[in-house]
Amino acid sequence: MINVPRVPHLALHPPWNVLSTRPTHYASDLCVQGHSLQLVVRVERCAAGRLRDAYPVGARDIEVSIDGPCPPDVLTDLLGALTDAVTGEDPRCRRVVFAPDSADQTRIRAADSAGFRYVLDVDLGADAVSLFVAEPLWVTRTDRDQIPGS
């Protein structure tokens, strides 16, 4: 198994407030309040969670999941806030992953609106999910001077 670092402690920008956390080494359950809603958000290192065998995970990849109903525009805002918080606290994180149910078009559209990129659908046994990733520029930027034959 790869060496998986501790999940970072996250603080979200307004209008979001983290009311409480239940951290472990690899995951943290956050009680998040904003936009007149209170939601449970799980932040988990992919290499230690349900996605560990779903794709070639990196040790610092983080999955964010949001429990409960959430209006699409609010979900888009929350996904953006979570991505900002993760990349701010763990600048070496290569991917923030959001994996809604493959049939949940509302969450899929919200992920797309938040700047997440669709990667693939995966079967996790009891669940079929669509993997969406948000990656920092240093991951997606291509340096043509470093690519042989370019």
JSON list of C-alpha atoms in Angstrom, two decimals:
[
{"chain": "A", "resi": 1, "resn": "MET", "atom": "CA", "xyz": [0.00, 0.00, 0.00]},
{"chain": "A", "resi": 2, "resn": "ILE", "atom": "CA", "xyz": [1.19, 3.53, -0.73]},
{"chain": "A", "resi": 3, "resn": "ASN", "atom": "CA", "xyz": [1.93, 5.93, 2.10]},
{"chain": "A", "resi": 4, "resn": "VAL", "atom": "CA", "xyz": [-1.30, 7.92, 2.47]},
{"chain": "A", "resi": 5, "resn": "PRO", "atom": "CA", "xyz": [-1.02, 11.26, 4.30]},
{"chain": "A", "resi": 6, "resn": "ARG", "atom": "CA", "xyz": [-3.51, 12.52, 6.86]},
{"chain": "A", "resi": 7, "resn": "VAL", "atom": "CA", "xyz": [-6.57, 14.23, 5.41]},
{"chain": "A", "resi": 8, "resn": "PRO", "atom": "CA", "xyz": [-6.25, 18.02, 5.83]},
{"chain": "A", "resi": 9, "resn": "HIS", "atom": "CA", "xyz": [-8.37, 20.07, 8.20]},
{"chain": "A", "resi": 10, "resn": "LEU", "atom": "CA", "xyz": [-10.61, 22.24, 6.02]},
{"chain": "A", "resi": 11, "resn": "ALA", "atom": "CA", "xyz": [-11.97, 25.73, 6.56]},
{"chain": "A", "resi": 12, "resn": "LEU", "atom": "CA", "xyz": [-14.46, 26.91, 3.93]},
{"chain": "A", "resi": 13, "resn": "HIS", "atom": "CA", "xyz": [-14.95, 30.44, 2.65]},
{"chain": "A", "resi": 14, "resn": "PRO", "atom": "CA", "xyz": [-18.24, 32.28, 3.34]},
{"chain": "A", "resi": 15, "resn": "PRO", "atom": "CA", "xyz": [-21.13, 31.66, 3.14]},
{"chain": "A", "resi": 16, "resn": "TRP", "atom": "CA", "xyz": [-20.04, 28.20, 4.29]},
{"chain": "A", "resi": 17, "resn": "ASN", "atom": "CA", "xyz": [-19.19, 27.37, 7.91]},
{"chain": "A", "resi": 18, "resn": "VAL", "atom": "CA", "xyz": [-17.80, 24.10, 9.19]},
{"chain": "A", "resi": 19, "resn": "LEU", "atom": "CA", "xyz": [-19.71, 23.53, 12.44]},
{"chain": "A", "resi": 20, "resn": "SER", "atom": "CA", "xyz": [-18.02, 20.32, 13.52]},
{"chain": "A", "resi": 21, "resn": "THR", "atom": "CA", "xyz": [-15.77, 17.54, 12.29]},
{"chain": "A", "resi": 22, "resn": "ARG", "atom": "CA", "xyz": [-15.22, 13.87, 13.00]},
{"chain": "A", "resi": 23, "resn": "PRO", "atom": "CA", "xyz": [-11.68, 13.30, 11.73]},
{"chain": "A", "resi": 24, "resn": "THR", "atom": "CA", "xyz": [-9.75, 10.09, 11.37]},
{"chain": "A", "resi": 25, "resn": "HIS", "atom": "CA", "xyz": [-6.35, 9.73, 9.71]},
{"chain": "A", "resi": 26, "resn": "TYR", "atom": "CA", "xyz": [-7.77, 9.19, 6.21]},
{"chain": "A", "resi": 27, "resn": "ALA", "atom": "CA", "xyz": [-11.20, 10.85, 6.36]},
{"chain": "A", "resi": 28, "resn": "SER", "atom": "CA", "xyz": [-13.19, 13.60, 7.98]},
{"chain": "A", "resi": 29, "resn": "ASP", "atom": "CA", "xyz": [-16.95, 14.02, 8.25]},
{"chain": "A", "resi": 30, "resn": "LEU", "atom": "CA", "xyz": [-17.87, 17.71, 8.29]},
{"chain": "A", "resi": 31, "resn": "CYS", "atom": "CA", "xyz": [-21.12, 19.27, 9.38]},
{"chain": "A", "resi": 32, "resn": "VAL", "atom": "CA", "xyz": [-21.35, 22.23, 6.99]},
{"chain": "A", "resi": 33, "resn": "GLN", "atom": "CA", "xyz": [-23.82, 25.09, 7.11]},
{"chain": "A", "resi": 34, "resn": "GLY", "atom": "CA", "xyz": [-24.55, 27.68, 4.42]},
{"chain": "A", "resi": 35, "resn": "HIS", "atom": "CA", "xyz": [-27.29, 28.94, 2.11]},
{"chain": "A", "resi": 36, "resn": "SER", "atom": "CA", "xyz": [-29.82, 28.10, 4.87]},
{"chain": "A", "resi": 37, "resn": "LEU", "atom": "CA", "xyz": [-28.83, 24.42, 4.69]},
{"chain": "A", "resi": 38, "resn": "GLN", "atom": "CA", "xyz": [-26.96, 22.07, 6.96]},
{"chain": "A", "resi": 39, "resn": "LEU", "atom": "CA", "xyz": [-25.19, 19.22, 5.17]},
{"chain": "A", "resi": 40, "resn": "VAL", "atom": "CA", "xyz": [-22.85, 16.37, 5.98]},
{"chain": "A", "resi": 41, "resn": "VAL", "atom": "CA", "xyz": [-19.73, 16.38, 3.82]},
{"chain": "A", "resi": 42, "resn": "ARG", "atom": "CA", "xyz": [-17.22, 13.53, 3.78]},
{"chain": "A", "resi": 43, "resn": "VAL", "atom": "CA", "xyz": [-13.64, 14.29, 2.78]},
{"chain": "A", "resi": 44, "resn": "GLU", "atom": "CA", "xyz": [-11.57, 11.14, 2.28]},
{"chain": "A", "resi": 45, "resn": "ARG", "atom": "CA", "xyz": [-8.21, 10.15, 0.81]},
{"chain": "A", "resi": 46, "resn": "CYS", "atom": "CA", "xyz": [-9.10, 8.11, -2.29]},
{"chain": "A", "resi": 47, "resn": "ALA", "atom": "CA", "xyz": [-6.23, 5.68, -1.71]},
{"chain": "A", "resi": 48, "resn": "ALA", "atom": "CA", "xyz": [-7.78, 4.64, 1.61]},
{"chain": "A", "resi": 49, "resn": "GLY", "atom": "CA", "xyz": [-11.46, 4.84, 0.66]},
{"chain": "A", "resi": 50, "resn": "ARG", "atom": "CA", "xyz": [-14.05, 3.32, -1.62]},
{"chain": "A", "resi": 51, "resn": "LEU", "atom": "CA", "xyz": [-12.30, 4.59, -4.77]},
{"chain": "A", "resi": 52, "resn": "ARG", "atom": "CA", "xyz": [-8.89, 3.00, -4.03]},
{"chain": "A", "resi": 53, "resn": "ASP", "atom": "CA", "xyz": [-9.35, 0.38, -6.78]},
{"chain": "A", "resi": 54, "resn": "ALA", "atom": "CA", "xyz": [-11.52, 2.44, -9.15]},
{"chain": "A", "resi": 55, "resn": "TYR", "atom": "CA", "xyz": [-8.69, 4.24, -10.97]},
{"chain": "A", "resi": 56, "resn": "PRO", "atom": "CA", "xyz": [-4.91, 4.76, -10.61]},
{"chain": "A", "resi": 57, "resn": "VAL", "atom": "CA", "xyz": [-5.18, 6.81, -7.39]},
{"chain": "A", "resi": 58, "resn": "GLY", "atom": "CA", "xyz": [-2.51, 9.14, -6.09]},
{"chain": "A", "resi": 59, "resn": "ALA", "atom": "CA", "xyz": [-1.67, 9.18, -2.38]},
{"chain": "A", "resi": 60, "resn": "ARG", "atom": "CA", "xyz": [-2.92, 12.77, -2.04]},
{"chain": "A", "resi": 61, "resn": "ASP", "atom": "CA", "xyz": [-6.16, 12.48, -4.12]},
{"chain": "A", "resi": 62, "resn": "ILE", "atom": "CA", "xyz": [-9.25, 13.42, -2.10]},
{"chain": "A", "resi": 63, "resn": "GLU", "atom": "CA", "xyz": [-12.87, 12.43, -2.63]},
{"chain": "A", "resi": 64, "resn": "VAL", "atom": "CA", "xyz": [-15.57, 14.84, -1.49]},
{"chain": "A", "resi": 65, "resn": "SER", "atom": "CA", "xyz": [-19.12, 13.57, -1.04]},
{"chain": "A", "resi": 66, "resn": "ILE", "atom": "CA", "xyz": [-22.19, 15.47, 0.06]},
{"chain": "A", "resi": 67, "resn": "ASP", "atom": "CA", "xyz": [-25.00, 13.68, 1.87]},
{"chain": "A", "resi": 68, "resn": "GLY", "atom": "CA", "xyz": [-28.59, 14.72, 1.40]},
{"chain": "A", "resi": 69, "resn": "PRO", "atom": "CA", "xyz": [-30.56, 16.85, -1.04]},
{"chain": "A", "resi": 70, "resn": "CYS", "atom": "CA", "xyz": [-29.03, 20.09, -2.18]},
{"chain": "A", "resi": 71, "resn": "PRO", "atom": "CA", "xyz": [-30.22, 22.56, -4.85]},
{"chain": "A", "resi": 72, "resn": "PRO", "atom": "CA", "xyz": [-27.97, 22.47, -7.94]},
{"chain": "A", "resi": 73, "resn": "ASP", "atom": "CA", "xyz": [-26.64, 26.04, -7.62]},
{"chain": "A", "resi": 74, "resn": "VAL", "atom": "CA", "xyz": [-25.86, 25.51, -3.93]},
{"chain": "A", "resi": 75, "resn": "LEU", "atom": "CA", "xyz": [-24.15, 22.19, -4.70]},
{"chain": "A", "resi": 76, "resn": "THR", "atom": "CA", "xyz": [-22.04, 23.91, -7.37]},
{"chain": "A", "resi": 77, "resn": "ASP", "atom": "CA", "xyz": [-21.00, 26.59, -4.86]},
{"chain": "A", "resi": 78, "resn": "LEU", "atom": "CA", "xyz": [-20.19, 24.00, -2.18]},
{"chain": "A", "resi": 79, "resn": "LEU", "atom": "CA", "xyz": [-18.11, 21.88, -4.58]},
{"chain": "A", "resi": 80, "resn": "GLY", "atom": "CA", "xyz": [-16.13, 24.99, -5.53]},
{"chain": "A", "resi": 81, "resn": "ALA", "atom": "CA", "xyz": [-15.60, 25.91, -1.87]},
{"chain": "A", "resi": 82, "resn": "LEU", "atom": "CA", "xyz": [-14.46, 22.37, -1.04]},
{"chain": "A", "resi": 83, "resn": "THR", "atom": "CA", "xyz": [-12.04, 22.33, -3.98]},
{"chain": "A", "resi": 84, "resn": "ASP", "atom": "CA", "xyz": [-10.57, 25.69, -2.93]},
{"chain": "A", "resi": 85, "resn": "ALA", "atom": "CA", "xyz": [-10.21, 24.48, 0.66]},
{"chain": "A", "resi": 86, "resn": "VAL", "atom": "CA", "xyz": [-8.54, 21.20, -0.30]},
{"chain": "A", "resi": 87, "resn": "THR", "atom": "CA", "xyz": [-6.05, 22.80, -2.69]},
{"chain": "A", "resi": 88, "resn": "GLY", "atom": "CA", "xyz": [-5.36, 25.56, -0.17]},
{"chain": "A", "resi": 89, "resn": "GLU", "atom": "CA", "xyz": [-4.62, 23.13, 2.68]},
{"chain": "A", "resi": 90, "resn": "ASP", "atom": "CA", "xyz": [-2.91, 20.46, 0.57]},
{"chain": "A", "resi": 91, "resn": "PRO", "atom": "CA", "xyz": [-1.21, 22.15, -2.41]},
{"chain": "A", "resi": 92, "resn": "ARG", "atom": "CA", "xyz": [0.28, 18.78, -3.48]},
{"chain": "A", "resi": 93, "resn": "CYS", "atom": "CA", "xyz": [-3.19, 17.23, -3.94]},
{"chain": "A", "resi": 94, "resn": "ARG", "atom": "CA", "xyz": [-3.40, 16.21, -7.61]},
{"chain": "A", "resi": 95, "resn": "ARG", "atom": "CA", "xyz": [-7.15, 15.50, -7.78]},
{"chain": "A", "resi": 96, "resn": "VAL", "atom": "CA", "xyz": [-10.29, 16.45, -5.93]},
{"chain": "A", "resi": 97, "resn": "VAL", "atom": "CA", "xyz": [-12.77, 13.74, -6.90]},
{"chain": "A", "resi": 98, "resn": "PHE", "atom": "CA", "xyz": [-16.57, 13.91, -6.82]},
{"chain": "A", "resi": 99, "resn": "ALA", "atom": "CA", "xyz": [-18.38, 10.64, -7.58]},
{"chain": "A", "resi": 100, "resn": "PRO", "atom": "CA", "xyz": [-22.16, 11.05, -7.85]},
{"chain": "A", "resi": 101, "resn": "ASP", "atom": "CA", "xyz": [-24.47, 8.19, -8.77]},
{"chain": "A", "resi": 102, "resn": "SER", "atom": "CA", "xyz": [-24.23, 7.73, -12.56]},
{"chain": "A", "resi": 103, "resn": "ALA", "atom": "CA", "xyz": [-27.97, 8.36, -12.94]},
{"chain": "A", "resi": 104, "resn": "ASP", "atom": "CA", "xyz": [-28.04, 11.58, -10.86]},
{"chain": "A", "resi": 105, "resn": "GLN", "atom": "CA", "xyz": [-28.07, 14.20, -13.61]},
{"chain": "A", "resi": 106, "resn": "THR", "atom": "CA", "xyz": [-28.58, 17.06, -11.14]},
{"chain": "A", "resi": 107, "resn": "ARG", "atom": "CA", "xyz": [-25.32, 16.30, -9.30]},
{"chain": "A", "resi": 108, "resn": "ILE", "atom": "CA", "xyz": [-23.52, 15.60, -12.57]},
{"chain": "A", "resi": 109, "resn": "ARG", "atom": "CA", "xyz": [-24.51, 19.02, -13.96]},
{"chain": "A", "resi": 110, "resn": "ALA", "atom": "CA", "xyz": [-23.51, 20.68, -10.68]},
{"chain": "A", "resi": 111, "resn": "ALA", "atom": "CA", "xyz": [-20.07, 19.04, -10.83]},
{"chain": "A", "resi": 112, "resn": "ASP", "atom": "CA", "xyz": [-19.63, 20.23, -14.40]},
{"chain": "A", "resi": 113, "resn": "SER", "atom": "CA", "xyz": [-20.71, 23.76, -13.42]},
{"chain": "A", "resi": 114, "resn": "ALA", "atom": "CA", "xyz": [-18.21, 23.74, -10.56]},
{"chain": "A", "resi": 115, "resn": "GLY", "atom": "CA", "xyz": [-15.35, 23.09, -13.00]},
{"chain": "A", "resi": 116, "resn": "PHE", "atom": "CA", "xyz": [-15.01, 19.35, -12.47]},
{"chain": "A", "resi": 117, "resn": "ARG", "atom": "CA", "xyz": [-14.10, 17.26, -15.51]},
{"chain": "A", "resi": 118, "resn": "TYR", "atom": "CA", "xyz": [-15.83, 13.95, -16.25]},
{"chain": "A", "resi": 119, "resn": "VAL", "atom": "CA", "xyz": [-13.38, 11.03, -16.34]},
{"chain": "A", "resi": 120, "resn": "LEU", "atom": "CA", "xyz": [-15.30, 7.74, -16.42]},
{"chain": "A", "resi": 121, "resn": "ASP", "atom": "CA", "xyz": [-18.11, 5.66, -14.96]},
{"chain": "A", "resi": 122, "resn": "VAL", "atom": "CA", "xyz": [-17.13, 2.94, -12.48]},
{"chain": "A", "resi": 123, "resn": "ASP", "atom": "CA", "xyz": [-18.97, 0.08, -10.83]},
{"chain": "A", "resi": 124, "resn": "LEU", "atom": "CA", "xyz": [-18.22, -0.09, -7.11]},
{"chain": "A", "resi": 125, "resn": "GLY", "atom": "CA", "xyz": [-20.29, -3.21, -6.54]},
{"chain": "A", "resi": 126, "resn": "ALA", "atom": "CA", "xyz": [-23.46, -1.83, -4.98]},
{"chain": "A", "resi": 127, "resn": "ASP", "atom": "CA", "xyz": [-23.01, 1.59, -6.61]},
{"chain": "A", "resi": 128, "resn": "ALA", "atom": "CA", "xyz": [-22.39, 2.81, -10.15]},
{"chain": "A", "resi": 129, "resn": "VAL", "atom": "CA", "xyz": [-20.79, 6.25, -10.03]},
{"chain": "A", "resi": 130, "resn": "SER", "atom": "CA", "xyz": [-19.42, 8.82, -12.45]},
{"chain": "A", "resi": 131, "resn": "LEU", "atom": "CA", "xyz": [-15.97, 10.10, -11.53]},
{"chain": "A", "resi": 132, "resn": "PHE", "atom": "CA", "xyz": [-15.42, 13.84, -11.88]},
{"chain": "A", "resi": 133, "resn": "VAL", "atom": "CA", "xyz": [-12.12, 15.51, -11.05]},
{"chain": "A", "resi": 134, "resn": "ALA", "atom": "CA", "xyz": [-10.91, 19.01, -10.35]},
{"chain": "A", "resi": 135, "resn": "GLU", "atom": "CA", "xyz": [-7.18, 19.29, -10.92]},
{"chain": "A", "resi": 136, "resn": "PRO", "atom": "CA", "xyz": [-4.88, 22.24, -10.27]},
{"chain": "A", "resi": 137, "resn": "LEU", "atom": "CA", "xyz": [-3.19, 23.94, -13.20]},
{"chain": "A", "resi": 138, "resn": "TRP", "atom": "CA", "xyz": [0.19, 22.42, -12.33]},
{"chain": "A", "resi": 139, "resn": "VAL", "atom": "CA", "xyz": [-1.31, 18.98, -13.05]},
{"chain": "A", "resi": 140, "resn": "THR", "atom": "CA", "xyz": [-3.10, 19.83, -16.29]},
{"chain": "A", "resi": 141, "resn": "ARG", "atom": "CA", "xyz": [-0.51, 22.19, -17.78]},
{"chain": "A", "resi": 142, "resn": "THR", "atom": "CA", "xyz": [1.63, 20.62, -20.50]},
{"chain": "A", "resi": 143, "resn": "ASP", "atom": "CA", "xyz": [5.17, 21.85, -20.84]},
{"chain": "A", "resi": 144, "resn": "ARG", "atom": "CA", "xyz": [6.02, 21.20, -24.49]},
{"chain": "A", "resi": 145, "resn": "ASP", "atom": "CA", "xyz": [9.74, 21.68, -23.72]},
{"chain": "A", "resi": 146, "resn": "GLN", "atom": "CA", "xyz": [9.58, 18.59, -21.46]},
{"chain": "A", "resi": 147, "resn": "ILE", "atom": "CA", "xyz": [7.80, 16.26, -23.91]},
{"chain": "A", "resi": 148, "resn": "PRO", "atom": "CA", "xyz": [10.21, 14.33, -26.17]},
{"chain": "A", "resi": 149, "resn": "GLY", "atom": "CA", "xyz": [9.40, 14.70, -29.86]},
{"chain": "A", "resi": 150, "resn": "SER", "atom": "CA", "xyz": [7.07, 17.68, -29.43]}
]
